[in-house]
Coordinates of C-alpha atoms and ligand atoms in Angstrom, one line a residue:
M19 CA -3.6 -29.8 25.3
T20 CA -5.6 -27.7 27.7
I21 CA -6.4 -24.1 27.0
V22 CA -7.1 -21.5 29.7
G23 CA -8.3 -18.1 28.4
L24 CA -8.2 -15.1 30.7
D25 CA -9.1 -11.5 30.3
D26 CA -9.4 -8.2 32.1
T27 CA -7.3 -8.9 35.1
D28 CA -5.7 -5.5 34.9
S29 CA -6.6 -2.3 36.7
R30 CA -6.3 1.1 35.2
T31 CA -5.1 2.6 38.4
R32 CA -3.1 0.0 40.2
G33 CA -0.8 -1.3 37.5
M34 CA -1.8 -4.9 37.1
C35 CA -1.5 -6.2 33.6
S36 CA -3.2 -9.1 31.9
T37 CA 0.0 -10.4 30.4
Y38 CA 1.6 -10.5 33.8
A39 CA -1.3 -12.6 35.2
A40 CA -0.8 -15.1 32.3
A41 CA 2.9 -15.3 33.0
R42 CA 2.2 -16.0 36.6
L43 CA -0.4 -18.6 35.7
A44 CA 2.3 -20.3 33.5
D45 CA 4.6 -20.4 36.5
R46 CA 1.9 -22.0 38.6
V47 CA 1.3 -24.6 36.0
R48 CA 5.0 -25.5 36.0
D49 CA 5.1 -25.4 39.8
V50 CA 2.6 -28.3 39.9
G51 CA 4.6 -30.3 37.3
G52 CA 2.7 -29.2 34.2
R53 CA 4.3 -28.2 30.9
V54 CA 3.4 -24.9 29.3
E55 CA 3.2 -25.2 25.5
R56 CA 2.7 -21.5 24.7
L57 CA 1.3 -18.2 25.9
L58 CA -1.0 -16.4 23.5
L59 CA -1.6 -12.6 23.6
V60 CA -4.6 -11.8 21.5
R61 CA -5.5 -8.2 20.7
L62 CA -9.3 -7.8 20.2
N63 CA -11.4 -5.0 18.7
P64 CA -9.6 -1.8 19.5
A65 CA -12.9 0.1 19.2
V66 CA -14.5 -1.5 22.3
E67 CA -15.3 1.5 24.3
H68 CA -14.8 0.3 27.9
K69 CA -11.3 -0.9 27.0
T70 CA -8.1 1.0 26.8
R71 CA -6.3 1.0 23.5
G72 CA -4.8 -2.3 24.2
N73 CA -7.8 -4.6 24.5
A74 CA -5.7 -7.7 25.2
A75 CA -6.9 -11.2 26.1
L76 CA -4.6 -14.1 27.1
A77 CA -4.4 -17.9 26.8
V78 CA -2.2 -20.4 28.4
H79 CA -1.7 -23.7 26.6
C80 CA -0.6 -26.5 28.9
D81 CA -0.8 -30.2 29.5
L82 CA -2.6 -30.2 32.9
P83 CA -6.1 -31.6 33.1
V84 CA -8.8 -28.9 32.3
D85 CA -10.2 -28.9 35.8
Q86 CA -6.8 -28.5 37.4
A87 CA -5.8 -25.7 35.1
F88 CA -9.1 -23.9 35.6
E89 CA -8.7 -24.1 39.4
L90 CA -5.1 -22.6 39.2
A91 CA -6.4 -19.8 37.0
T92 CA -9.4 -18.9 39.2
E93 CA -7.2 -19.0 42.4
L94 CA -4.7 -16.7 40.7
V95 CA -7.4 -14.2 39.6
D96 CA -8.9 -14.2 43.2
E97 CA -5.4 -13.4 44.5
V98 CA -4.0 -10.9 42.1
A99 CA -6.7 -9.3 40.0
E100 CA -8.1 -5.9 41.0
T101 CA -11.6 -7.3 41.4
A102 CA -12.4 -4.5 43.9
D103 CA -12.0 -2.0 41.0
D104 CA -15.4 -2.0 39.4
R105 CA -13.9 -1.3 36.0
T106 CA -12.0 -4.6 36.2
N107 CA -14.2 -7.6 35.4
P108 CA -12.1 -10.7 34.9
G109 CA -13.1 -13.8 33.2
V110 CA -11.6 -17.3 33.0
V111 CA -12.5 -20.1 30.5
A112 CA -10.9 -23.5 30.2
T113 CA -11.3 -26.2 27.6
G114 CA -9.5 -29.0 25.9
D115 CA -8.0 -28.4 22.5
D116 CA -11.1 -30.1 20.9
L117 CA -12.8 -26.8 22.0
G118 CA -15.5 -28.6 23.9
A119 CA -19.2 -29.0 23.0
R120 CA -19.5 -26.0 20.7
P121 CA -16.2 -25.9 18.8
E122 CA -17.4 -23.9 15.8
W123 CA -18.8 -21.2 18.1
L124 CA -15.6 -21.0 20.1
A125 CA -13.3 -21.0 17.1
A126 CA -15.4 -18.2 15.4
L127 CA -15.4 -16.1 18.5
P128 CA -11.9 -14.5 18.3
R129 CA -12.5 -13.2 14.7
R130 CA -15.8 -11.7 15.8
A131 CA -14.3 -10.2 19.0
I132 CA -11.6 -8.6 16.9
R133 CA -14.1 -7.1 14.3
E134 CA -17.4 -6.7 16.0
I135 CA -18.9 -5.5 19.3
L136 CA -20.2 -8.6 21.0
D137 CA -23.0 -8.9 23.5
P138 CA -21.5 -10.5 26.6
E139 CA -24.7 -12.2 27.5
I140 CA -26.0 -13.5 24.2
D141 CA -22.8 -14.0 22.3
V142 CA -20.7 -15.4 25.1
R143 CA -22.2 -16.3 28.4
A144 CA -25.2 -18.2 27.0
P145 CA -23.1 -20.4 24.7
L146 CA -20.6 -21.0 27.6
V147 CA -23.4 -22.3 29.8
D148 CA -25.0 -24.2 26.9
G149 CA -21.8 -25.9 26.0
G150 CA -20.9 -26.8 29.6
Y151 CA -17.6 -25.0 29.5
R152 CA -15.6 -24.4 32.7
H153 CA -15.9 -20.7 33.1
R154 CA -16.1 -18.0 35.7
G155 CA -16.7 -14.3 35.5
W156 CA -16.0 -11.7 38.2
G157 CA -17.9 -8.4 38.5
N158 CA -20.1 -7.9 35.5
G159 CA -18.5 -10.8 33.7
R160 CA -17.4 -8.8 30.7
G161 CA -14.0 -10.5 30.9
L162 CA -15.6 -13.7 29.7
V163 CA -15.8 -12.2 26.2
G164 CA -12.0 -11.9 25.9
A165 CA -11.3 -15.1 27.9
S166 CA -13.5 -17.1 25.5
A167 CA -12.1 -15.3 22.4
A168 CA -8.5 -16.1 23.7
A169 CA -9.5 -19.7 24.3
G170 CA -10.7 -20.0 20.7
A171 CA -7.8 -18.0 19.1
W172 CA -5.3 -20.7 18.3
A173 CA -7.9 -22.6 16.3
G174 CA -9.9 -19.7 15.1
L175 CA -7.5 -17.1 13.9
G176 CA -6.3 -19.5 11.2
E177 CA -9.0 -18.4 8.8
L178 CA -8.4 -15.6 6.3
E179 CA -11.0 -13.4 4.9
S180 CA -11.4 -15.6 1.9
G181 CA -11.9 -18.8 3.8
P182 CA -9.9 -21.5 5.4
V183 CA -6.2 -20.9 5.6
A184 CA -3.9 -22.4 3.1
S185 CA -0.7 -21.0 4.4
P186 CA 0.7 -20.7 8.0
V187 CA -1.3 -18.4 10.3
D188 CA 0.1 -14.9 10.7
W189 CA 1.3 -15.1 14.3
T190 CA 3.9 -12.7 15.6
Y191 CA 5.9 -12.7 18.8
E192 CA 6.5 -10.3 21.7
R193 CA 9.2 -10.8 24.3
L194 CA 8.0 -9.0 27.4
T195 CA 10.2 -8.3 30.3
Y196 CA 8.8 -7.4 33.8
R197 CA 10.1 -5.3 36.6
E198 CA 10.9 -6.2 40.1
R199 CA 7.8 -5.6 42.3
D200 CA 9.2 -2.8 44.4
R201 CA 10.1 -0.8 41.3
W202 CA 6.5 -0.7 39.8
G203 CA 5.4 2.9 39.4
S204 CA 8.9 4.3 39.4
D205 CA 10.8 5.5 36.4
R206 CA 12.1 2.7 34.2
E207 CA 15.9 2.4 33.9
V208 CA 16.5 1.3 30.3
D209 CA 19.5 2.2 28.3
R210 CA 17.9 4.2 25.4
D211 CA 21.0 4.1 23.2
A212 CA 21.1 0.3 23.6
V213 CA 17.5 0.1 22.6
F214 CA 18.1 2.1 19.4
E215 CA 21.2 0.0 18.6
V216 CA 19.3 -3.2 19.1
A217 CA 16.4 -1.9 17.0
N218 CA 18.7 -1.2 14.1
E219 CA 20.6 -4.5 14.4
Y220 CA 17.5 -6.7 14.3
Y221 CA 15.2 -4.6 12.0
P222 CA 13.1 -5.7 10.2
R223 CA 12.8 -9.0 12.0
I224 CA 11.8 -6.9 15.0
W225 CA 9.6 -3.8 14.5
D226 CA 8.0 -1.0 16.4
T227 CA 10.8 -1.1 18.9
V228 CA 11.6 2.6 18.5
D229 CA 10.3 5.6 16.5
R230 CA 13.3 7.1 14.8
G231 CA 11.5 10.2 13.7
E232 CA 10.3 11.0 17.2
G233 CA 13.4 9.6 18.9
E234 CA 11.2 7.6 21.1
A235 CA 11.9 4.1 22.6
V236 CA 8.4 2.8 21.8
C237 CA 9.1 -0.6 23.4
V238 CA 9.3 1.0 26.9
P239 CA 5.8 1.8 28.2
N240 CA 5.0 4.9 30.1
T241 CA 2.2 3.3 32.2
P242 CA 2.7 2.4 35.8
G243 CA 2.4 -1.4 35.2
P244 CA 4.9 -4.2 35.7
V245 CA 6.2 -4.3 32.1
L246 CA 9.7 -3.1 31.6
Y247 CA 9.9 -3.3 27.8
G248 CA 8.4 -5.5 25.0
I249 CA 10.1 -6.5 21.8
R250 CA 7.9 -7.3 18.9
G251 CA 8.7 -9.1 15.7
D252 CA 8.1 -11.9 13.2
D253 CA 10.7 -14.2 14.6
R254 CA 10.8 -15.7 18.0
A255 CA 14.6 -16.0 18.1
A256 CA 15.0 -12.4 17.1
V257 CA 12.7 -10.9 19.7
E258 CA 14.4 -13.0 22.4
A259 CA 17.9 -12.1 21.3
A260 CA 17.0 -8.5 21.0
A261 CA 15.4 -8.3 24.4
E262 CA 18.4 -10.0 25.9
A263 CA 20.8 -7.4 24.4
I264 CA 19.1 -4.4 26.0
E265 CA 20.7 -3.1 29.1
S266 CA 18.4 -2.1 31.9
E267 CA 17.5 -2.3 35.6
P268 CA 17.1 -6.0 36.8
V269 CA 14.6 -8.0 34.8
A270 CA 12.4 -10.0 37.2
R271 CA 11.1 -12.2 34.5
A272 CA 11.0 -12.5 30.7
V273 CA 8.2 -14.2 28.8
T274 CA 7.6 -14.8 25.0
F275 CA 4.0 -14.5 23.8
V276 CA 2.7 -15.6 20.5
T277 CA 0.4 -12.8 19.3
N278 CA -1.8 -11.4 16.6
Q279 CA -0.1 -8.0 17.0
G280 CA 1.0 -6.4 13.8
T281 CA -1.5 -8.3 11.6
D282 CA -4.3 -6.0 10.7
Q283 CA -6.8 -8.7 11.6
H284 CA -9.2 -6.0 12.7
L285 CA -9.5 -4.6 9.2
Q286 CA -12.3 -5.7 6.8
T287 CA -12.4 -4.7 3.2
V288 CA -15.8 -3.2 2.6
E289 CA -17.8 -1.4 0.0
P290 CA -18.8 2.2 0.8
G291 CA -22.4 1.1 1.6
E292 CA -21.2 -1.4 4.1
I293 CA -19.4 0.9 6.6
E294 CA -20.6 0.4 10.2
A295 CA -19.7 2.2 13.4
N296 CA -17.1 0.7 15.7
R297 CA -15.5 -1.5 13.0
A298 CA -12.3 -1.1 11.3
V299 CA -12.4 -1.0 7.5
R300 CA -10.4 -0.8 4.3
V301 CA -12.4 1.3 1.9
T302 CA -11.5 2.8 -1.5
G303 CA -12.7 6.2 -2.7
E304 CA -11.7 9.5 -4.1
V305 CA -10.5 12.5 -2.1
I306 CA -13.2 15.1 -2.8
E307 CA -11.7 18.2 -1.1
D308 CA -8.1 19.2 -0.4
P309 CA -7.3 18.1 3.2
E310 CA -7.5 20.6 6.0
T311 CA -5.7 21.0 9.3
R312 CA -8.0 21.9 12.1
E313 CA -7.7 23.0 15.7
G314 CA -5.4 20.7 17.7
G315 CA -3.4 19.8 14.6
H316 CA -5.7 17.1 13.4
V317 CA -5.8 16.7 9.6
F318 CA -9.1 15.9 7.9
A319 CA -9.7 14.6 4.4
T320 CA -13.0 13.5 2.9
L321 CA -13.5 10.5 0.7
G322 CA -16.3 10.4 -1.8
F323 CA -17.5 7.5 -3.8
P324 CA -18.3 8.7 -7.3
D325 CA -19.4 5.3 -8.6
G326 CA -22.4 5.0 -6.2
E327 CA -24.6 7.2 -4.1
E328 CA -23.0 6.4 -0.8
G329 CA -22.4 9.9 0.3
S330 CA -19.0 10.7 1.7
L331 CA -16.7 9.6 4.6
P332 CA -14.6 12.1 6.6
C333 CA -11.2 10.7 7.5
V334 CA -8.9 12.1 10.2
A335 CA -5.2 11.8 11.1
F336 CA -5.1 12.8 14.7
E337 CA -2.3 15.0 16.1
P338 CA -0.5 12.0 17.8
T339 CA 0.1 10.4 14.4
K340 CA 2.8 13.1 13.9
R341 CA 4.5 13.0 10.5
F342 CA 1.8 10.8 9.0
R343 CA -0.3 14.0 8.9
D344 CA 2.1 15.4 6.3
R345 CA 1.3 12.4 4.1
V346 CA -2.4 13.1 4.5
R347 CA -2.0 16.8 3.9
A348 CA -0.2 15.9 0.7
L349 CA -3.4 14.4 -0.7
R350 CA -5.4 16.4 -3.2
A351 CA -8.9 16.4 -4.4
G352 CA -9.2 13.8 -7.2
D353 CA -6.7 11.3 -5.7
R354 CA -8.0 7.8 -5.5
V355 CA -7.0 6.1 -2.2
T356 CA -7.8 3.1 0.0
A357 CA -8.2 4.3 3.6
C358 CA -7.8 2.0 6.6
G359 CA -9.0 2.6 10.2
E360 CA -11.8 2.4 12.7
V361 CA -15.0 4.2 12.0
S362 CA -16.7 5.9 14.9
D363 CA -19.0 8.9 15.0
G364 CA -19.1 8.7 11.2
T365 CA -15.4 9.4 10.8
L366 CA -12.6 7.0 9.8
K367 CA -9.5 7.3 12.1
L368 CA -6.7 6.8 9.6
E369 CA -4.1 4.1 10.5
K370 CA -2.8 3.7 6.9
F371 CA -3.7 4.5 3.4
A372 CA -2.8 3.5 -0.1
V373 CA -2.5 5.9 -3.0
R374 CA -4.1 4.2 -6.0
D375 CA -4.1 7.1 -8.4
L376 CA -2.5 10.5 -8.0
R377 CA -4.0 13.5 -9.7
R378 CA -1.1 14.8 -11.8
T379 CA -2.6 17.8 -13.5
E380 CA -5.1 20.6 -12.7
P381 CA -7.1 22.8 -15.1
A382 CA -5.3 26.2 -15.6
T383 CA -5.8 29.3 -17.7
P384 CA -3.6 28.8 -20.8
E385 CA -0.5 30.8 -21.4
C386 CA 0.1 32.7 -24.7
P387 CA 2.5 30.7 -26.9
D388 CA 4.1 33.9 -28.2
C389 CA 4.7 36.1 -25.1
G390 CA 4.2 33.5 -22.3
R391 CA 1.8 35.6 -20.3
R392 CA -1.5 34.3 -19.0
M393 CA -4.3 34.7 -21.4
E394 CA -7.5 36.5 -20.5
S395 CA -11.0 35.3 -20.7
A396 CA -12.6 36.1 -24.0
G397 CA -16.1 36.1 -22.5
A398 CA -18.5 33.4 -21.5
D399 CA -17.8 30.2 -23.4
A400 CA -15.5 32.1 -25.8
G401 CA -12.3 30.7 -24.6
Y402 CA -9.1 32.7 -23.8
R403 CA -7.0 35.1 -25.8
C404 CA -3.9 37.3 -25.7
R405 CA -4.8 40.8 -26.7
D406 CA -1.2 41.8 -27.5
C407 CA -0.4 38.8 -29.7
R408 CA -3.9 38.0 -30.9
T409 CA -3.5 34.4 -30.0
S410 CA -6.4 32.4 -28.6
A411 CA -7.3 29.1 -26.9
D412 CA -10.6 27.2 -26.7
G413 CA -10.6 26.7 -22.9
K414 CA -8.6 25.7 -19.9
V415 CA -5.5 23.5 -20.2
E416 CA -4.3 20.8 -17.9
R417 CA -1.2 21.9 -16.1
P418 CA 1.1 19.4 -14.3
I419 CA 1.2 19.7 -10.5
E420 CA 4.0 18.8 -8.3
R421 CA 3.2 16.0 -5.9
D422 CA 4.9 15.0 -2.6
L423 CA 3.3 11.5 -2.7
E424 CA 3.8 8.4 -4.7
A425 CA 1.6 5.5 -5.3
G426 CA 1.5 2.9 -2.6
W427 CA 0.9 2.5 1.2
Y428 CA 1.6 5.1 3.9
E429 CA 1.3 4.4 7.6
V430 CA 1.3 6.1 11.0
P431 CA 4.8 6.0 12.7
P432 CA 5.6 3.4 15.3
C433 CA 4.8 5.8 18.1
A434 CA 1.2 5.9 17.0
R435 CA 0.7 2.3 16.0
R436 CA -2.2 0.3 17.4
H437 CA -1.1 -3.1 18.7
I438 CA -3.1 -5.0 16.1
A439 CA -2.1 -2.8 13.1
K440 CA 0.3 -4.3 10.7
P441 CA 3.5 -2.4 10.0
L442 CA 4.2 -2.0 6.3
V443 CA 7.7 -3.4 6.8
R444 CA 6.1 -6.8 7.4
G445 CA 5.1 -7.0 3.7
G446 CA 2.2 -8.7 2.0
F447 CA 0.6 -5.5 0.8
D448 CA -1.0 -5.1 -2.6
A449 CA 1.1 -2.1 -3.7
A450 CA 4.4 -0.5 -3.0
T451 CA 5.0 0.5 0.6
H452 CA 6.6 3.5 2.3
P453 CA 7.4 2.1 5.8
E454 CA 7.9 4.3 8.8
R455 CA 10.6 3.3 11.2
Ligands
LIG25 ZN1 0.9 37.0 -26.0

């Protein structure tokens, strides 16, 4: 098998799209008599600053010789990529499925590109040259990072945090449909009711198709690119059948990608002292102040780490996370939680959190057992008393508080989900889940 990785063929302004370039490359492979085994859509570190939220890289797996597949890919990029846009810096890398002269480097690269910020020169270009890989970068060559990571993804994303994988790799699927060329940039004609019906019919084998709370068809993008809609799920047959069932303007082509979307591969479980900027973490601590809503509707909570001396970590649920903010607002000082999200500028941007321990009581002034009124302070360290009934108490008592949260995982709604973030409905979490749909 030959693997061609490509990245950054899209333009922010003119509506190209990396997935579309990969689909076209697959067509060209077939046009010259090759067989396409699969198309991979790999979501890399969403914190990479020069990228939009998507940060996607692609790989085409086929049976053409490496040199021929590489030529087809570079010709295609020359023709279609927006290389005149200086923010578009495509890259193409081709190798056999033995991963060439430095297989360990290439297989490790996708995991690193998902979780770290790589140096394009040191981490990528130098090993490409060193290993004699077929590669080409346009512009500043930054696309070589994603192209190389995508080339190593099929082999490299099979490792879990704890070591080599013992169970099947967590790949998911997306069926993408594309618009006819002359419609790009115009409003998409998709039957919204049909989208909601299909989303219900196939849930939970497909997910993040719609946001029922917001009434939004999440699978239909708002950007000016060629994508008409994309159906995501755990099951290839389900995403294809669901996509087929949606009524819309003519579909120019439909392609199924194997992806790492919806997997949480970007999250690393860390101790409080290990938090670094521009990485996405899972970290457990205690809420140290009741959450606060600030200007713009963003909700802030602060985690403390009472067991150590690691200071504190502000966490934020931004306004676009909508009803998720109510879950964050429902937290109270003293709750123990695991927070997940990317850390930048010293703040964790919440994607999901797990309530581990809820504070169920709070200290309160005791009530008189005879008349039921609140007691008064009897003076410093003298406890409380009721003057009328001459009853007394030694100190404050613990009063139950009503809580709007339960133990377990809460998440942002589908309308605010990052591509790589794992929807709770997919399962495999270490506590009860409260999925948004
Ligand atoms: Zn009393």
